[in-house]
Amino acid sequence: MSLSYKVFLHSYLAFNANSTLFYGDRDAILIDAPQLFSDCHRMVAEIIPMRRNLTHIYISHFHPDHHFSLSVLAHQFPEAKIVALPSVVKDIVFTSVDKVDMWSIDRFGNDIPSKTTIPMPLHEPRLELEGHELLFFDDWEGDSVNNSVVWVPSLKVACATDVAFHQCNVWTLESDVQRRVKWRADIKRLMDFDPRIVIPGHHDEPQLRILEEVHDDPSRTYTDCVDWSLKYLDVYEEAYTTAKNGTELVEGVNKYYGDVRPADFNIQWQTRLIFPRSAPEWLLPLPGPPGKIFLNPNGVFDGDPPKE
Ligand SMILES: [Zn+2]
């Protein structure tokens, strides 16, 4: 029996992140949990009628939009083991309090936890699902340090998690010029798996439909998020390098991606960080003071420095 997958796309408010369920006849493994309880309840309502035994929930990296709602899943699926690679468990432990503090803002109300659920470390970077392997690889540069990628050889499906996005503004806030060099190389490295399908970590509704279609039609491939993400980073790089004020930065990116609504606030926050004085007033306010938000597991900000 071959495996199947189902992708769950989460809300605009929760960054258009996704979760992917891999399942066989009896069992299932879920990759990532959404940021918001409300998104997680919606997803759980779809998983329950599938009548699969959820054996594991795997968390790809420390960003809250991939694990904040774990308590909802733990309550509904008490037998499922919540796991991550050891480096990711460490990252989540180190960022747990900081991220809960940072996101305790009106934007999320009581839709996020007051305390995070910490995954257990995997002893080896693989899980088995009805005789098929799911393989995990950490230390990929993406929208943060230490993303991990999931590869399912029997399906030739890669979950890029936040190494690649598609039709969703890319979270550039936690990368600087140097990090984006590694990020680009890692986006390209996704193709080394020789995948039939690369599932991006964030995308829009039409991509979800495509992911459903290619699931059902083995003659099709879908790896478009690779080139899309490279292009987005090129556009951002060009705008970042040439912009002399906030308007030029946000317009430099929106010239190409102004019609991409998912996570459109990313470039607005990015602009406020880089041009704190000349950022146009209409941009969404930052969720906290610069220097205290979007920190990595070492408590350090990895993003581009302000230009003014
Ligand atoms: Zn994410």
Tab-separated table of C-alpha atoms and ligand atoms in Angstrom:
chain	number	residue	atom	x	y	z
A	1	MET	CA	0.000	0.000	0.000
A	2	SER	CA	1.453	3.355	-0.960
A	3	LEU	CA	1.193	6.442	1.177
A	4	SER	CA	-0.985	9.479	0.553
A	5	TYR	CA	-0.715	13.040	1.768
A	6	LYS	CA	-3.109	15.844	2.577
A	7	VAL	CA	-2.049	19.471	3.032
A	8	PHE	CA	-3.918	21.771	5.426
A	9	LEU	CA	-3.547	25.467	4.686
A	10	HIS	CA	-3.905	27.744	7.703
A	11	SER	CA	-5.322	31.252	7.895
A	12	TYR	CA	-4.079	34.602	6.621
A	13	LEU	CA	-3.711	35.783	10.212
A	14	ALA	CA	-1.478	32.789	10.907
A	15	PHE	CA	0.833	33.565	7.986
A	16	ASN	CA	-0.706	31.116	5.470
A	17	ALA	CA	1.461	28.344	6.931
A	18	ASN	CA	0.497	24.721	6.385
A	19	SER	CA	0.577	21.256	7.919
A	20	THR	CA	0.912	18.037	5.921
A	21	LEU	CA	-0.586	14.708	6.919
A	22	PHE	CA	1.066	11.604	5.487
A	23	TYR	CA	-1.142	8.539	5.841
A	24	GLY	CA	-1.505	4.910	4.886
A	25	ASP	CA	-4.333	2.408	5.453
A	26	ARG	CA	-4.277	2.659	9.229
A	27	ASP	CA	-1.712	5.173	10.450
A	28	ALA	CA	-0.744	8.778	9.881
A	29	ILE	CA	2.042	11.234	10.693
A	30	LEU	CA	1.444	14.990	10.796
A	31	ILE	CA	4.107	17.519	9.859
A	32	ASP	CA	3.747	20.769	11.848
A	33	ALA	CA	0.957	22.362	13.878
A	34	PRO	CA	-0.500	25.801	13.117
A	35	GLN	CA	0.095	28.935	15.167
A	36	LEU	CA	-3.551	29.424	16.122
A	37	PHE	CA	-5.859	27.177	18.143
A	38	SER	CA	-8.718	28.096	15.793
A	39	ASP	CA	-6.795	26.859	12.726
A	40	CYS	CA	-5.817	23.716	14.596
A	41	HIS	CA	-9.419	22.931	15.563
A	42	ARG	CA	-10.438	23.301	11.917
A	43	MET	CA	-7.670	20.911	10.888
A	44	VAL	CA	-8.533	18.404	13.637
A	45	ALA	CA	-12.150	18.423	12.439
A	46	GLU	CA	-10.881	17.234	9.056
A	47	ILE	CA	-8.426	14.667	10.430
A	48	ILE	CA	-10.858	12.894	12.806
A	49	PRO	CA	-13.201	11.588	10.053
A	50	MET	CA	-10.195	10.181	8.181
A	51	ARG	CA	-10.137	7.439	10.865
A	52	ARG	CA	-6.377	7.109	10.925
A	53	ASN	CA	-4.248	6.394	13.950
A	54	LEU	CA	-2.023	9.458	14.334
A	55	THR	CA	1.274	8.005	15.546
A	56	HIS	CA	3.496	11.110	15.462
A	57	ILE	CA	3.388	14.872	15.097
A	58	TYR	CA	6.699	16.143	13.746
A	59	ILE	CA	7.706	19.804	14.241
A	60	SER	CA	9.992	21.231	11.568
A	61	HIS	CA	11.450	24.310	13.289
A	62	PHE	CA	11.068	26.709	16.202
A	63	HIS	CA	8.852	29.339	14.572
A	64	PRO	CA	5.483	29.469	16.408
A	65	ASP	CA	3.479	29.119	13.180
A	66	HIS	CA	4.706	25.502	13.179
A	67	HIS	CA	3.993	24.434	16.772
A	68	PHE	CA	2.001	26.892	18.951
A	69	SER	CA	-1.278	24.912	18.796
A	70	LEU	CA	0.245	21.566	19.804
A	71	SER	CA	-1.835	21.356	22.989
A	72	VAL	CA	-4.998	21.044	20.855
A	73	LEU	CA	-3.498	18.089	18.984
A	74	ALA	CA	-2.170	16.522	22.199
A	75	HIS	CA	-5.675	16.686	23.668
A	76	GLN	CA	-7.371	15.173	20.633
A	77	PHE	CA	-4.688	12.594	19.835
A	78	PRO	CA	-3.177	11.630	23.208
A	79	GLU	CA	-1.440	8.568	21.722
A	80	ALA	CA	0.471	10.614	19.118
A	81	LYS	CA	4.100	11.288	19.986
A	82	ILE	CA	5.106	14.922	19.481
A	83	VAL	CA	8.651	14.860	18.113
A	84	ALA	CA	11.350	16.959	16.465
A	85	LEU	CA	15.024	16.636	15.673
A	86	PRO	CA	17.194	17.273	18.777
A	87	SER	CA	18.469	20.617	17.419
A	88	VAL	CA	14.892	21.806	16.860
A	89	VAL	CA	13.790	20.716	20.342
A	90	LYS	CA	16.646	22.823	21.723
A	91	ASP	CA	15.580	25.788	19.562
A	92	ILE	CA	11.992	25.528	20.795
A	93	VAL	CA	13.109	25.327	24.431
A	94	PHE	CA	15.294	28.426	23.988
A	95	THR	CA	12.613	30.486	22.186
A	96	SER	CA	9.509	29.261	23.969
A	97	VAL	CA	8.983	32.047	26.523
A	98	ASP	CA	10.229	34.760	24.176
A	99	LYS	CA	7.806	33.817	21.371
A	100	VAL	CA	4.786	33.535	23.683
A	101	ASP	CA	5.596	37.003	25.092
A	102	MET	CA	6.121	38.486	21.662
A	103	TRP	CA	2.885	37.214	20.128
A	104	SER	CA	0.683	37.960	23.143
A	105	ILE	CA	-0.800	40.896	21.304
A	106	ASP	CA	-4.341	41.852	20.300
A	107	ARG	CA	-3.757	40.328	16.885
A	108	PHE	CA	-3.930	36.834	18.392
A	109	GLY	CA	-6.012	37.262	21.576
A	110	ASN	CA	-6.529	33.906	23.291
A	111	ASP	CA	-5.912	32.018	20.053
A	112	ILE	CA	-2.341	31.147	21.134
A	113	PRO	CA	-0.991	29.295	24.187
A	114	SER	CA	0.392	30.898	27.333
A	115	LYS	CA	2.915	28.059	27.453
A	116	THR	CA	4.276	26.010	24.578
A	117	THR	CA	4.333	22.232	24.266
A	118	ILE	CA	7.903	20.982	23.862
A	119	PRO	CA	8.425	18.068	21.425
A	120	MET	CA	10.488	15.024	22.388
A	121	PRO	CA	13.823	14.608	20.567
A	122	LEU	CA	13.922	11.908	17.890
A	123	HIS	CA	16.680	9.325	18.427
A	124	GLU	CA	17.264	9.075	14.698
A	125	PRO	CA	16.237	11.398	11.862
A	126	ARG	CA	13.524	9.154	10.488
A	127	LEU	CA	10.097	7.730	11.198
A	128	GLU	CA	8.368	4.778	9.650
A	129	LEU	CA	4.789	4.847	8.430
A	130	GLU	CA	3.375	1.468	7.377
A	131	GLY	CA	6.761	0.381	6.018
A	132	HIS	CA	7.560	3.699	4.315
A	133	GLU	CA	10.258	6.054	5.536
A	134	LEU	CA	9.923	9.723	6.389
A	135	LEU	CA	13.423	11.234	6.543
A	136	PHE	CA	14.290	14.490	8.324
A	137	PHE	CA	17.202	16.859	7.665
A	138	ASP	CA	18.033	19.831	9.885
A	139	ASP	CA	20.300	22.871	9.492
A	140	TRP	CA	18.578	24.165	6.358
A	141	GLU	CA	18.558	27.933	6.016
A	142	GLY	CA	15.066	29.259	5.422
A	143	ASP	CA	12.993	32.021	6.942
A	144	SER	CA	14.952	31.292	10.131
A	145	VAL	CA	18.067	29.408	11.076
A	146	ASN	CA	17.772	25.634	11.371
A	147	ASN	CA	14.694	24.743	9.391
A	148	SER	CA	14.284	21.056	8.775
A	149	VAL	CA	13.105	19.428	5.582
A	150	VAL	CA	11.057	16.236	5.276
A	151	TRP	CA	11.656	13.772	2.452
A	152	VAL	CA	9.380	10.830	1.721
A	153	PRO	CA	11.262	8.666	-0.823
A	154	SER	CA	8.373	6.358	-1.724
A	155	LEU	CA	6.213	9.352	-2.734
A	156	LYS	CA	9.094	11.521	-3.993
A	157	VAL	CA	7.557	14.307	-1.935
A	158	ALA	CA	9.610	16.902	-0.041
A	159	CYS	CA	8.097	19.179	2.590
A	160	ALA	CA	10.294	22.234	2.148
A	161	THR	CA	8.786	23.787	5.282
A	162	ASP	CA	10.033	27.369	5.479
A	163	VAL	CA	12.900	26.956	3.053
A	164	ALA	CA	10.416	27.636	0.221
A	165	PHE	CA	7.226	29.678	-0.177
A	166	HIS	CA	4.799	29.978	-3.101
A	167	GLN	CA	2.405	32.862	-3.778
A	168	CYS	CA	2.966	34.010	-0.203
A	169	ASN	CA	5.242	36.894	0.741
A	170	VAL	CA	8.507	35.475	1.996
A	171	TRP	CA	9.525	36.044	5.628
A	172	THR	CA	12.832	37.803	4.962
A	173	LEU	CA	12.854	39.525	8.366
A	174	GLU	CA	15.241	37.100	10.041
A	175	SER	CA	17.852	36.894	7.291
A	176	ASP	CA	20.620	39.250	6.258
A	177	VAL	CA	22.551	39.373	2.980
A	178	GLN	CA	24.892	36.580	4.064
A	179	ARG	CA	22.150	34.306	5.328
A	180	ARG	CA	20.228	34.756	2.093
A	181	VAL	CA	23.239	33.418	0.146
A	182	LYS	CA	22.960	30.164	2.137
A	183	TRP	CA	19.147	30.323	1.890
A	184	ARG	CA	19.271	30.483	-1.919
A	185	ALA	CA	21.714	27.554	-2.012
A	186	ASP	CA	19.400	25.541	0.245
A	187	ILE	CA	16.344	26.332	-1.884
A	188	LYS	CA	18.229	24.972	-4.903
A	189	ARG	CA	19.362	21.961	-2.848
A	190	LEU	CA	15.710	20.861	-2.561
A	191	MET	CA	15.956	19.645	-6.141
A	192	ASP	CA	18.823	17.287	-5.169
A	193	PHE	CA	16.177	14.933	-3.762
A	194	ASP	CA	14.882	14.629	-7.333
A	195	PRO	CA	11.368	15.284	-6.018
A	196	ARG	CA	8.117	14.914	-7.910
A	197	ILE	CA	6.475	17.346	-5.517
A	198	VAL	CA	7.914	20.046	-3.268
A	199	ILE	CA	5.360	21.278	-0.748
A	200	PRO	CA	6.173	24.865	0.251
A	201	GLY	CA	5.861	25.897	3.904
A	202	HIS	CA	3.568	28.832	3.098
A	203	HIS	CA	1.309	29.346	0.079
A	204	ASP	CA	-2.113	30.471	-1.102
A	205	GLU	CA	-5.397	28.655	-1.818
A	206	PRO	CA	-4.757	27.975	-5.532
A	207	GLN	CA	-1.483	26.174	-4.665
A	208	LEU	CA	-3.442	24.014	-2.226
A	209	ARG	CA	-5.710	22.946	-5.106
A	210	ILE	CA	-2.633	22.169	-7.224
A	211	LEU	CA	-1.177	20.075	-4.410
A	212	GLU	CA	-4.437	18.097	-4.350
A	213	GLU	CA	-4.429	17.651	-8.120
A	214	VAL	CA	-0.819	16.470	-8.349
A	215	HIS	CA	-1.461	14.067	-5.494
A	216	ASP	CA	-4.132	12.406	-7.618
A	217	ASP	CA	-2.192	12.497	-10.894
A	218	PRO	CA	1.214	10.776	-10.660
A	219	SER	CA	2.158	11.958	-14.151
A	220	ARG	CA	2.353	15.567	-12.908
A	221	THR	CA	5.097	17.287	-10.979
A	222	TYR	CA	4.971	20.395	-8.793
A	223	THR	CA	8.240	21.950	-7.717
A	224	ASP	CA	7.390	25.537	-8.715
A	225	CYS	CA	7.963	26.934	-5.222
A	226	VAL	CA	11.705	26.499	-5.762
A	227	ASP	CA	11.986	29.034	-8.595
A	228	TRP	CA	9.286	31.251	-7.098
A	229	SER	CA	11.206	31.587	-3.823
A	230	LEU	CA	14.521	32.271	-5.581
A	231	LYS	CA	12.879	35.024	-7.634
A	232	TYR	CA	11.252	36.585	-4.563
A	233	LEU	CA	14.591	36.693	-2.744
A	234	ASP	CA	16.208	38.277	-5.820
A	235	VAL	CA	13.523	40.969	-5.900
A	236	TYR	CA	13.898	41.605	-2.178
A	237	GLU	CA	17.700	41.741	-2.500
A	238	GLU	CA	17.483	44.285	-5.308
A	239	ALA	CA	14.986	46.430	-3.384
A	240	TYR	CA	17.012	46.178	-0.165
A	241	THR	CA	20.251	47.111	-1.935
A	242	THR	CA	18.866	50.103	-3.837
A	243	ALA	CA	16.149	51.559	-1.571
A	244	LYS	CA	17.016	54.907	0.000
A	245	ASN	CA	13.871	55.141	2.111
A	246	GLY	CA	10.951	53.065	3.348
A	247	THR	CA	8.669	53.884	0.438
A	248	GLU	CA	11.269	52.693	-2.065
A	249	LEU	CA	11.722	49.395	-0.214
A	250	VAL	CA	8.053	48.502	0.145
A	251	GLU	CA	7.268	49.676	-3.390
A	252	GLY	CA	10.323	47.868	-4.800
A	253	VAL	CA	8.904	44.570	-3.560
A	254	ASN	CA	5.218	45.351	-4.083
A	255	LYS	CA	5.870	46.290	-7.700
A	256	TYR	CA	6.225	42.528	-8.239
A	257	TYR	CA	4.236	41.062	-5.369
A	258	GLY	CA	1.633	43.718	-4.507
A	259	ASP	CA	-1.136	41.370	-5.608
A	260	VAL	CA	0.105	38.530	-3.373
A	261	ARG	CA	-2.023	38.935	-0.260
A	262	PRO	CA	-0.784	36.016	1.893
A	263	ALA	CA	1.574	37.471	4.506
A	264	ASP	CA	1.572	40.886	2.826
A	265	PHE	CA	2.467	42.331	6.233
A	266	ASN	CA	5.945	40.720	5.992
A	267	ILE	CA	7.354	43.416	3.735
A	268	GLN	CA	5.560	46.058	5.812
A	269	TRP	CA	7.283	44.903	8.990
A	270	GLN	CA	10.530	44.451	7.061
A	271	THR	CA	10.326	48.062	5.920
A	272	ARG	CA	9.656	49.323	9.457
A	273	LEU	CA	12.773	47.470	10.664
A	274	ILE	CA	15.088	48.749	7.945
A	275	PHE	CA	13.714	52.278	7.599
A	276	PRO	CA	12.325	53.060	11.065
A	277	ARG	CA	12.152	56.798	10.312
A	278	SER	CA	10.933	56.942	6.722
A	279	ALA	CA	8.587	53.934	6.778
A	280	PRO	CA	5.221	55.056	5.353
A	281	GLU	CA	2.535	55.476	8.011
A	282	TRP	CA	0.104	53.024	6.410
A	283	LEU	CA	2.356	50.041	7.159
A	284	LEU	CA	1.218	47.648	9.877
A	285	PRO	CA	2.890	48.500	13.216
A	286	LEU	CA	5.582	46.069	14.396
A	287	PRO	CA	4.470	43.541	17.030
A	288	GLY	CA	7.110	44.876	19.459
A	289	PRO	CA	10.239	47.015	19.720
A	290	PRO	CA	13.064	46.342	17.200
A	291	GLY	CA	15.865	44.387	18.863
A	292	LYS	CA	13.364	42.492	21.020
A	293	ILE	CA	11.344	40.751	18.301
A	294	PHE	CA	12.035	38.047	15.706
A	295	LEU	CA	15.032	36.740	17.695
A	296	ASN	CA	16.815	33.459	16.979
A	297	PRO	CA	17.266	30.684	19.582
A	298	ASN	CA	20.379	32.442	20.890
A	299	GLY	CA	18.370	35.592	21.545
A	300	VAL	CA	20.032	37.377	18.637
A	301	PHE	CA	18.406	39.187	15.703
A	302	ASP	CA	19.564	37.686	12.379
A	303	GLY	CA	17.973	40.240	10.039
A	304	ASP	CA	19.328	43.067	7.934
A	305	PRO	CA	20.490	46.057	9.995
A	306	PRO	CA	18.507	49.329	9.746
A	307	LYS	CA	19.655	51.753	7.070
A	308	GLU	CA	18.661	54.854	9.037
B	1	ZN	ZN	6.363	29.365	8.840
